Coordinates of C-alpha atoms in Angstrom, one line a residue:
M1 CA -9.0 16.1 -16.5
S2 CA -8.8 16.1 -12.7
P3 CA -7.7 12.9 -10.9
D4 CA -11.1 12.6 -9.3
H5 CA -13.6 12.2 -12.1
R6 CA -16.8 13.1 -10.2
I7 CA -19.7 15.1 -11.5
V8 CA -19.4 18.7 -10.5
P9 CA -22.9 19.9 -9.5
C10 CA -23.8 23.0 -11.5
P11 CA -26.1 25.8 -10.3
P12 CA -29.6 24.5 -10.9
G13 CA -30.9 27.9 -12.2
R14 CA -33.0 30.5 -10.5
V15 CA -34.1 28.4 -7.5
S16 CA -34.5 29.6 -3.9
R17 CA -32.3 27.9 -1.3
R18 CA -35.5 26.7 0.5
R19 CA -36.8 25.0 -2.6
L20 CA -33.4 23.5 -3.4
V21 CA -33.1 21.9 0.0
G22 CA -36.7 20.6 -0.3
W23 CA -36.1 19.1 -3.7
T24 CA -32.8 17.5 -2.6
A25 CA -34.6 15.8 0.2
L26 CA -37.3 14.6 -2.2
A27 CA -34.9 13.5 -4.8
A28 CA -32.2 11.5 -3.0
A29 CA -32.7 11.2 0.7
A30 CA -33.9 8.2 0.9
V31 CA -37.1 7.0 0.2
P32 CA -36.3 3.9 2.2
L33 CA -35.5 1.0 -0.2
G34 CA -36.5 -1.6 2.4
V35 CA -35.4 -5.2 2.2
F36 CA -35.7 -6.3 -1.4
A37 CA -35.8 -9.8 -2.8
R38 CA -32.7 -11.5 -4.1
P39 CA -32.2 -15.2 -4.5
G40 CA -30.3 -16.5 -1.5
P41 CA -27.1 -18.4 -1.9
G42 CA -27.4 -22.0 -2.7
R43 CA -25.8 -24.8 -4.7
A44 CA -28.3 -24.5 -7.5
A45 CA -28.0 -20.7 -7.8
D46 CA -24.2 -20.9 -7.6
N47 CA -24.1 -23.6 -10.3
L48 CA -26.3 -21.5 -12.6
D49 CA -24.2 -18.4 -12.0
Q50 CA -21.0 -20.3 -12.7
A51 CA -22.5 -21.8 -15.9
Y52 CA -23.5 -18.3 -17.1
Q53 CA -20.0 -16.9 -16.3
R54 CA -18.3 -19.8 -18.2
A55 CA -20.6 -19.2 -21.2
F56 CA -19.6 -15.5 -21.3
L57 CA -15.9 -16.3 -21.0
A58 CA -16.3 -18.9 -23.8
A59 CA -18.2 -16.3 -26.0
V60 CA -15.4 -13.8 -25.5
A61 CA -12.6 -16.4 -26.1
A62 CA -14.4 -17.5 -29.3
D63 CA -14.7 -14.0 -30.8
P64 CA -11.9 -13.5 -33.3
A65 CA -12.3 -9.8 -33.0
V66 CA -11.5 -9.6 -29.3
R67 CA -8.2 -9.8 -27.5
Q68 CA -7.7 -9.8 -23.7
H69 CA -4.8 -8.2 -21.9
T70 CA -4.1 -8.7 -18.2
T71 CA -1.2 -7.2 -16.3
A72 CA -1.1 -7.0 -12.5
G73 CA -4.9 -7.3 -12.3
R74 CA -5.5 -4.5 -14.9
E75 CA -7.6 -6.5 -17.3
F76 CA -9.1 -5.0 -20.4
L77 CA -10.3 -6.1 -23.8
Y78 CA -9.5 -4.6 -27.2
R79 CA -9.8 -5.0 -31.0
P80 CA -6.8 -6.6 -32.6
R81 CA -4.5 -4.7 -34.9
Q82 CA -6.1 -1.3 -34.2
L83 CA -4.5 1.8 -32.6
L84 CA -6.5 5.0 -31.9
V85 CA -4.6 8.3 -32.1
A86 CA -5.5 11.9 -31.4
P87 CA -5.5 13.8 -34.7
Q88 CA -2.8 16.2 -33.6
D89 CA -0.4 13.3 -32.9
L90 CA -1.0 11.2 -36.0
A91 CA 2.0 12.3 -38.0
R92 CA 4.5 11.8 -35.1
V93 CA 3.0 8.4 -34.2
L94 CA 3.0 7.2 -37.8
G95 CA 6.6 8.2 -38.2
R96 CA 7.6 6.4 -35.0
L97 CA 5.7 3.2 -35.8
R98 CA 7.3 3.0 -39.3
G99 CA 10.7 3.7 -37.8
W100 CA 10.1 0.7 -35.5
G101 CA 9.3 -1.5 -38.6
H102 CA 5.5 -1.6 -38.3
Q103 CA 3.5 -1.6 -41.4
V104 CA 0.3 0.4 -40.7
T105 CA -2.4 2.0 -42.7
E106 CA -4.9 4.8 -41.7
V107 CA -8.5 3.6 -42.0
T108 CA -11.8 5.3 -41.1
G109 CA -11.7 6.8 -37.6
F110 CA -14.6 7.7 -35.3
G111 CA -15.3 9.8 -32.2
G112 CA -12.9 12.5 -33.2
V113 CA -9.9 10.1 -33.3
R114 CA -7.8 8.6 -36.1
R115 CA -7.5 4.8 -36.5
L116 CA -4.4 2.9 -37.6
L117 CA -4.6 -0.7 -38.8
F118 CA -1.5 -2.9 -38.4
Q119 CA -0.9 -5.2 -41.3
Q120 CA 0.0 -8.1 -39.0
E121 CA -1.1 -9.2 -35.5
T122 CA 0.7 -6.9 -33.1
D123 CA 1.0 -6.5 -29.3
I124 CA -1.2 -3.4 -29.3
P125 CA -1.0 -2.8 -25.5
G126 CA 2.8 -3.1 -25.7
V127 CA 2.9 -0.5 -28.5
V128 CA 0.7 1.8 -26.5
T129 CA 3.0 1.5 -23.5
K130 CA 6.0 2.3 -25.6
L131 CA 4.3 5.3 -27.2
R132 CA 3.1 6.6 -23.8
D133 CA 6.7 6.5 -22.4
P134 CA 7.9 10.1 -22.0
R135 CA 11.5 8.9 -22.7
Q136 CA 10.4 8.3 -26.3
W137 CA 9.6 12.0 -26.7
P138 CA 12.3 14.2 -25.1
G139 CA 11.2 17.8 -25.2
Q140 CA 7.8 16.9 -26.8
P141 CA 4.4 16.1 -25.3
V142 CA 3.5 12.4 -25.1
P143 CA 1.0 11.5 -27.9
L144 CA -2.5 10.6 -27.0
V145 CA -2.9 6.9 -28.1
Q146 CA -4.9 4.0 -26.9
P147 CA -6.2 0.6 -28.0
H148 CA -9.7 0.3 -29.4
H149 CA -11.4 -1.0 -26.3
V150 CA -14.1 -3.6 -26.2
L151 CA -17.3 -3.6 -24.1
V152 CA -18.4 -7.0 -23.0
G153 CA -21.1 -8.4 -20.9
F154 CA -19.5 -10.8 -18.5
G155 CA -19.4 -10.0 -14.8
N156 CA -16.0 -8.4 -14.6
I157 CA -17.0 -5.6 -16.9
M158 CA -20.7 -4.8 -17.2
G159 CA -24.3 -5.9 -17.3
N160 CA -24.5 -8.6 -14.6
P161 CA -22.7 -9.7 -11.4
G162 CA -22.0 -13.1 -12.8
G163 CA -25.5 -14.5 -13.0
P164 CA -28.2 -14.7 -15.6
P165 CA -31.8 -13.3 -15.5
R166 CA -34.3 -15.4 -13.6
V167 CA -37.8 -16.2 -14.5
A168 CA -40.3 -13.8 -12.8
A169 CA -44.0 -13.2 -12.6
A170 CA -45.5 -10.3 -14.5
L171 CA -45.4 -6.8 -13.0
P172 CA -48.7 -5.1 -12.1
A173 CA -49.7 -2.2 -14.3
P174 CA -48.1 1.2 -13.7
D175 CA -49.7 3.3 -11.0
P176 CA -52.0 5.7 -12.8
N177 CA -51.3 8.3 -10.2
R178 CA -47.6 8.3 -11.2
L179 CA -48.0 8.7 -15.0
G180 CA -47.0 12.4 -14.8
E181 CA -43.5 11.4 -13.5
G182 CA -41.1 12.0 -16.3
A183 CA -43.8 13.1 -18.7
G184 CA -42.3 15.0 -21.6
V185 CA -38.8 13.7 -20.9
T186 CA -37.0 11.3 -23.2
V187 CA -34.3 8.9 -22.0
G188 CA -31.9 7.5 -24.6
V189 CA -31.1 3.8 -23.8
C190 CA -27.8 2.8 -25.5
D191 CA -27.8 -1.0 -24.9
T192 CA -28.6 -4.2 -26.9
G193 CA -31.5 -2.4 -28.5
I194 CA -35.1 -3.3 -27.8
W195 CA -37.2 -6.4 -28.5
R196 CA -39.3 -6.1 -31.7
R197 CA -42.4 -7.1 -29.8
A198 CA -41.8 -5.1 -26.6
G199 CA -44.6 -2.6 -27.2
T200 CA -47.1 -5.3 -28.1
V201 CA -46.2 -7.7 -25.3
H202 CA -45.9 -4.9 -22.7
P203 CA -48.5 -2.4 -23.8
Q204 CA -48.9 -0.9 -20.3
W205 CA -45.2 -0.5 -19.7
L206 CA -43.6 0.0 -23.1
G207 CA -46.4 0.5 -25.6
G208 CA -46.3 3.9 -27.1
S209 CA -43.2 4.9 -25.1
Y210 CA -40.8 4.9 -28.1
L211 CA -40.8 5.1 -31.8
P212 CA -40.1 1.5 -33.2
E213 CA -37.3 1.6 -35.7
T214 CA -35.7 -1.4 -37.4
D215 CA -32.1 -0.5 -36.6
D216 CA -33.0 -0.3 -32.9
E217 CA -34.2 -3.9 -32.7
D218 CA -32.4 -6.4 -30.4
P219 CA -31.6 -9.6 -32.5
L220 CA -31.9 -11.5 -29.3
Y221 CA -32.2 -15.1 -30.5
L222 CA -29.3 -17.4 -31.4
S223 CA -31.7 -19.7 -33.2
G224 CA -35.4 -20.4 -32.9
S225 CA -36.4 -19.3 -29.3
Q226 CA -32.9 -19.7 -27.9
L227 CA -31.7 -16.4 -26.3
A228 CA -28.2 -15.0 -26.6
L229 CA -26.5 -14.4 -23.2
Q230 CA -27.7 -10.8 -23.0
G231 CA -30.5 -10.8 -25.4
G232 CA -33.3 -8.7 -23.9
H233 CA -30.9 -6.6 -21.7
G234 CA -32.0 -3.4 -23.3
T235 CA -35.7 -4.2 -23.0
F236 CA -35.2 -5.0 -19.3
V237 CA -33.3 -1.7 -18.8
A238 CA -36.1 0.2 -20.6
G239 CA -38.7 -1.2 -18.2
V240 CA -36.7 -0.3 -15.1
A241 CA -36.5 3.3 -16.4
R242 CA -40.3 3.4 -16.9
Q243 CA -40.9 2.0 -13.4
A244 CA -38.8 4.9 -11.9
A245 CA -40.7 7.4 -14.1
P246 CA -43.8 5.9 -15.7
G247 CA -44.4 8.9 -17.9
V248 CA -41.0 9.0 -19.5
R249 CA -40.4 8.3 -23.2
L250 CA -37.5 6.2 -24.6
D251 CA -35.1 6.3 -27.5
P252 CA -33.5 2.8 -27.7
E253 CA -30.3 2.4 -29.6
A254 CA -28.2 -0.7 -30.2
A255 CA -24.6 -0.3 -28.8
L256 CA -24.0 -4.0 -27.9
A257 CA -24.6 -7.3 -29.6
P258 CA -27.1 -9.6 -27.8
T259 CA -24.0 -11.5 -26.5
G260 CA -23.1 -8.3 -24.6
I261 CA -20.1 -7.6 -26.8
G262 CA -19.5 -4.1 -28.3
D263 CA -16.7 -1.6 -28.6
E264 CA -16.0 2.1 -28.5
E265 CA -17.0 2.6 -32.1
S266 CA -20.5 1.0 -31.5
L267 CA -21.0 3.0 -28.4
V268 CA -20.1 6.3 -30.1
A269 CA -22.4 5.5 -33.0
A270 CA -25.3 4.7 -30.7
I271 CA -24.9 7.9 -28.8
R272 CA -24.8 9.9 -32.0
R273 CA -27.9 8.3 -33.3
L274 CA -29.9 9.5 -30.3
G275 CA -32.6 12.0 -31.3
P276 CA -32.4 15.7 -30.4
E277 CA -35.2 15.3 -27.9
V278 CA -33.1 13.0 -25.7
A279 CA -32.5 14.7 -22.3
I280 CA -30.9 11.8 -20.4
V281 CA -28.5 9.2 -21.8
N282 CA -28.6 5.9 -20.0
L283 CA -25.5 3.8 -20.4
S284 CA -26.0 0.5 -18.5
L285 CA -22.6 -0.7 -19.7
G286 CA -19.0 0.0 -19.2
Y287 CA -15.4 -1.2 -19.6
F288 CA -11.9 -0.9 -18.3
T289 CA -9.1 0.8 -20.2
Q290 CA -5.4 0.4 -20.5
D291 CA -3.7 2.2 -17.6
D292 CA -7.2 3.3 -16.5
Q293 CA -7.0 6.3 -18.8
P294 CA -10.1 8.1 -20.0
P295 CA -11.0 6.8 -23.5
L296 CA -10.6 9.5 -26.1
P297 CA -13.4 8.7 -28.6
V298 CA -16.1 8.5 -25.8
A299 CA -14.7 11.6 -24.1
N300 CA -15.0 13.5 -27.4
T301 CA -18.5 12.2 -28.0
L302 CA -19.8 13.1 -24.6
A303 CA -18.2 16.6 -24.8
G304 CA -20.3 17.1 -28.0
L305 CA -23.6 16.6 -26.2
P306 CA -25.6 19.7 -25.3
G307 CA -24.8 21.0 -21.8
T308 CA -28.4 20.4 -20.7
V309 CA -28.1 16.6 -21.2
A310 CA -27.4 14.3 -18.3
V311 CA -25.4 11.1 -18.9
V312 CA -26.0 8.3 -16.3
A313 CA -23.7 5.2 -16.4
A314 CA -23.1 2.0 -14.5
A315 CA -20.1 1.8 -12.1
G316 CA -19.6 -1.9 -13.1
N317 CA -19.9 -5.2 -11.3
A318 CA -16.3 -6.1 -10.6
G319 CA -16.5 -5.4 -6.9
T320 CA -13.5 -3.0 -7.2
S321 CA -12.7 0.7 -6.9
R322 CA -11.0 0.6 -10.3
K323 CA -12.6 3.2 -12.6
S324 CA -15.1 1.9 -15.1
W325 CA -15.7 4.0 -18.2
P326 CA -17.7 6.0 -19.2
A327 CA -19.1 6.2 -15.6
A328 CA -15.8 7.6 -14.3
F329 CA -15.9 10.8 -16.4
D330 CA -16.5 13.8 -14.3
T331 CA -19.5 14.9 -16.4
V332 CA -21.3 11.5 -15.9
V333 CA -23.4 10.4 -13.0
A334 CA -21.7 7.1 -12.0
V335 CA -24.1 4.6 -10.3
A336 CA -23.3 1.8 -7.9
A337 CA -25.6 -0.8 -6.6
A338 CA -27.2 -1.6 -3.2
S339 CA -28.3 -5.0 -2.0
A340 CA -30.6 -6.3 0.7
G341 CA -29.4 -6.2 4.3
P342 CA -31.1 -7.5 7.5
T343 CA -32.5 -4.0 8.3
G344 CA -32.3 -2.2 5.0
P345 CA -30.1 -1.6 2.0
V346 CA -26.4 -2.2 2.2
P347 CA -23.6 -1.7 -0.4
A348 CA -23.6 -4.5 -3.0
D349 CA -20.4 -6.5 -2.7
Y350 CA -20.2 -6.9 -6.5
S351 CA -20.6 -3.2 -7.3
G352 CA -18.0 -0.8 -8.5
R353 CA -17.2 1.9 -5.9
G354 CA -14.9 4.8 -5.3
T355 CA -14.8 8.6 -5.0
W356 CA -15.8 8.8 -8.6
V357 CA -19.2 7.2 -7.9
N358 CA -22.1 9.7 -7.4
A359 CA -25.1 7.6 -6.6
S360 CA -26.4 4.1 -5.6
A361 CA -29.7 2.4 -6.1
R362 CA -31.1 -1.0 -5.7
G363 CA -29.5 -3.5 -8.2
D364 CA -32.1 -6.3 -7.7
R365 CA -34.9 -5.6 -10.1
T366 CA -37.9 -7.3 -11.8
S367 CA -38.7 -5.8 -15.2
T368 CA -40.0 -6.2 -18.7
F369 CA -38.2 -8.9 -20.6
V370 CA -38.6 -11.1 -23.7
D371 CA -40.0 -14.5 -24.6
G372 CA -37.5 -17.3 -25.1
E373 CA -35.2 -19.9 -23.5
L374 CA -31.8 -19.4 -22.1
N375 CA -29.8 -22.6 -22.3
L376 CA -26.6 -22.9 -20.2
P377 CA -24.4 -25.9 -20.3
G378 CA -25.4 -28.5 -17.7
Q379 CA -28.3 -26.5 -16.5
P380 CA -32.1 -26.7 -17.0
A381 CA -33.4 -24.3 -19.6
L382 CA -34.8 -21.0 -18.3
T383 CA -38.0 -20.2 -20.1
F384 CA -39.1 -16.6 -20.1
H385 CA -42.6 -15.2 -20.8
G386 CA -42.0 -11.4 -20.9
F387 CA -40.7 -10.8 -17.4
A388 CA -37.5 -11.5 -15.5
S389 CA -35.6 -10.6 -12.4
W390 CA -31.9 -9.6 -12.8
T391 CA -29.2 -8.0 -10.7
G392 CA -26.4 -5.5 -11.4
T393 CA -25.4 -1.9 -11.6
S394 CA -27.0 -1.8 -15.1
F395 CA -30.4 -1.8 -13.4
A396 CA -29.5 0.6 -10.6
T397 CA -28.4 2.9 -13.4
A398 CA -31.7 2.7 -15.2
H399 CA -33.6 3.5 -12.0
V400 CA -31.4 6.6 -11.4
S401 CA -32.0 7.8 -15.0
G402 CA -35.8 7.5 -14.4
R403 CA -35.6 9.4 -11.1
V404 CA -33.6 12.2 -12.9
A405 CA -36.5 12.4 -15.3
A406 CA -39.1 12.4 -12.5
L407 CA -37.2 15.2 -10.8
M408 CA -37.2 17.3 -14.0
T409 CA -41.0 17.2 -14.0
V410 CA -41.2 18.2 -10.3
T411 CA -38.7 21.1 -10.5
G412 CA -38.8 22.3 -14.1
L413 CA -35.0 21.9 -14.3
D414 CA -33.2 20.6 -17.3
A415 CA -31.7 17.1 -17.1
A416 CA -28.2 18.4 -16.1
G417 CA -29.6 20.5 -13.3
A418 CA -31.8 17.7 -12.1
A419 CA -28.9 15.2 -12.1
A420 CA -26.7 17.7 -10.2
L421 CA -29.5 18.2 -7.7
L422 CA -30.1 14.4 -7.3
V423 CA -26.4 13.8 -6.3
A424 CA -26.2 16.9 -4.0
G425 CA -27.6 15.1 -1.0
P426 CA -25.6 13.5 1.8
I427 CA -23.3 10.6 1.0
W428 CA -24.9 7.3 1.9
Q429 CA -21.8 5.2 2.2
P430 CA -18.1 6.1 1.3
G431 CA -17.6 5.2 -2.3
Y432 CA -21.3 4.8 -3.0
G433 CA -22.5 8.3 -3.3
V434 CA -26.1 9.3 -2.6
L435 CA -28.8 6.6 -2.1
V436 CA -31.6 7.1 -4.6
G437 CA -34.9 5.5 -3.6

């Protein structure tokens, strides 16, 4: 793995240079994004955002299957008592752990890695640090080990920049002149799943665009009509992808709970459930890892996808250049967010950024959502009727996935070729890649 995990554009096939240049301009140069709406700063908005953030932190703290580790600003979340090990290193690691007095058992692995379960609560990050120390292995390669990382929906990791969705008016119907964009292309949306009534409530946007399956449903309600903190996130993402390419089909898969919490095992399982027709994998999620190292099970899973498939992932909402995974893999299109400026789009201050980012798009979106109430402590209830506005790299990512699909129908390229073409344009801003309109 090179130190700079950027997508390496591959040759787009038998295409003339003139057509390539023309397509590049069409794909990425900048259909101007204009000045797009975003709620201005104010006490009420700030209080709502703060309440949402506190609710997320409380949900994470209350989850008995999540631990948080922070050292010198290198925060990450992980499953307790679990250690993931590359198969070739299992025997050495087991021997060393038992020599240190740990009682461990091998349990079912996933994503091409083996999983060890400690009998007692253990400082897993400390164990990983010790096992990664070359001084422990004189004359031997350092074993590949890691915690079992957690994906979570509060603003430092994924899904939102610290604020909840806002109530929004219904979108107009799709432009009938654009229904050919993305036609015949399927985007796999690994997220919270999709609302059971999405196709019925949104017949023009989502009706007939996917095959309803029970295990893909988003269990978005805590009780009655009360929404979980990220209930409906997958439905929102699906609508953004359809706005970018109204003819595209979808394959929704649940990788996250409606609270926004998941882990590497749930992500790997969701990717592997995608149908063989999926050309683009949309991952509007992400997480940090110990020592910012590439996660083994996700790396193995992505490597197993056909070479024609494009993976598009969110760069995260922590406002940092720290690598967010899986976006930072060199085979993935990493997407940052743009915000409104006085004369046009500007880099979003909340967005992940860096040399590993390939593209940017507007993060402020209105999209298909769900019916229900979001109740935050000390705040009036937010009552939704099928549509919402939301902000984050999650939604910039879904837009880019849709534009890759639209480019496929224009050029005849496969998804990998179209994605490479999309990010081959001039850099918009350092650390933000190509601006996708």
